[in-house]
Amino acid sequence: MRIAASIAAFIGALCLAVPSVADVRIKDIATFEGVRENQLVGYGLVVGLNGTGDSLRNSPFTEKSIEAMLERLGVGNLSDDRIKTTNTAAVMVTAMLPPFARLGSPVDVVVSSLGDATSLRGGTLIVTPLTGADGEVYAVAQGPIAVAGFSATGVAASITEGVPTVARIENGATVENEVDFQLSALDSVRIALRNPDFTTAVRMSDAINNRLGGNSSQVLDSGTVELALHGAGKGDVPGVLSEVENLRLEPDSIAKVVIDAKTGTIVIGANVRIDRVAVSQGGLTVMVREDPEVSQPNPITIGGTTVVVPRTSVAVEEQETHFTILEGADVSLQRLVDALNAIGLSATQTISILQAIKAAGALHADLEII
């Protein structure tokens, strides 16, 4: 009940503190086609670990990688010698290549253990090429890594805080190859909505046309608006996009109730409406209790055995039910939350009530349970 009241008070405060309609910038609800990050991945080795690296018996790929690295550095053929080091770990290195990244630009990387290493703390990543989905190398990573978690192990106990087998290297990679994308050569740019909606797309197109004039944009579908780059603005594409992304509009959204049954979190959208319904919360509780007893034979009894005699008690508790009227039609979110809170329900009971109202056809919203 305390959780449901807190949720209701929180949502109620939001409804009173902010207006029901908010204008947002285009850049906050949409992205420009082509202006995106690209995923990079690579395989490398982390050295300098204090005995927390891979055990080569369980990670044969680490041993093969060490041999190949040493051979490239001129150490010689080690195929006949058994490597027993525990100071090296095989890792996967991932990074996001920012849009319009130029040669020499630094990029952050994430280093994740691939074998059975227990910690990457204190290690150094050896030169690792990072490739894109097309197989081309776009960046090279190297440097000392920073681990947020830690792990300590004793003879009979151990403690681990965070994930010591995942680390980051700030500015740990350098861009070696640029993505071939010329913004100034485009004749048009498509704007992709993060939450596709025809109403929002039409409002976005109208806002752009009112600012740039004419038919500068058109709606292609519920998630795409095409912006034409012609006329005087063709030579200054970044300037046009800067002007467009800061235009404000009122986005539309469907009515939705999101429920997280695991934590009891309930989020009700501003457009949720219900019909007039009567709700009651009560029920029948049946309690069954087992109190078995042990029956012992007399001390001098021949052939007597000890038996367990079951004893079961059953009680029925019926709770009193009260009906509460939830007003429907054009009720606001504030009134709906107040009505649910007035019933005095727990979070679990509130979820059950919302599901029952939806099943009755009185809740005009999508009910999403995550």
PDB file of C-alpha atoms in Angstrom, residues 43 54-67 82:
ATOM      1  CA  TYR A  43      40.448  -9.480 -30.383  1.00  0.00           C
ATOM      2  CA  ASP A  54      43.727 -16.960 -18.107  1.00  0.00           C
ATOM      3  CA  SER A  55      44.788 -20.453 -17.133  1.00  0.00           C
ATOM      4  CA  LEU A  56      46.252 -21.690 -20.404  1.00  0.00           C
ATOM      5  CA  ARG A  57      44.966 -25.222 -19.838  1.00  0.00           C
ATOM      6  CA  ASN A  58      41.353 -23.980 -19.942  1.00  0.00           C
ATOM      7  CA  SER A  59      41.974 -21.251 -22.529  1.00  0.00           C
ATOM      8  CA  PRO A  60      44.076 -22.748 -25.343  1.00  0.00           C
ATOM      9  CA  PHE A  61      43.300 -19.771 -27.629  1.00  0.00           C
ATOM     10  CA  THR A  62      45.179 -17.517 -25.203  1.00  0.00           C
ATOM     11  CA  GLU A  63      48.285 -19.691 -25.494  1.00  0.00           C
ATOM     12  CA  LYS A  64      48.090 -19.677 -29.305  1.00  0.00           C
ATOM     13  CA  SER A  65      47.716 -15.888 -29.290  1.00  0.00           C
ATOM     14  CA  ILE A  66      50.759 -15.459 -27.037  1.00  0.00           C
ATOM     15  CA  GLU A  67      52.830 -17.679 -29.330  1.00  0.00           C
ATOM     16  CA  ARG A  82      54.894 -25.100 -22.885  1.00  0.00           C
TER      17      ARG A  82
END
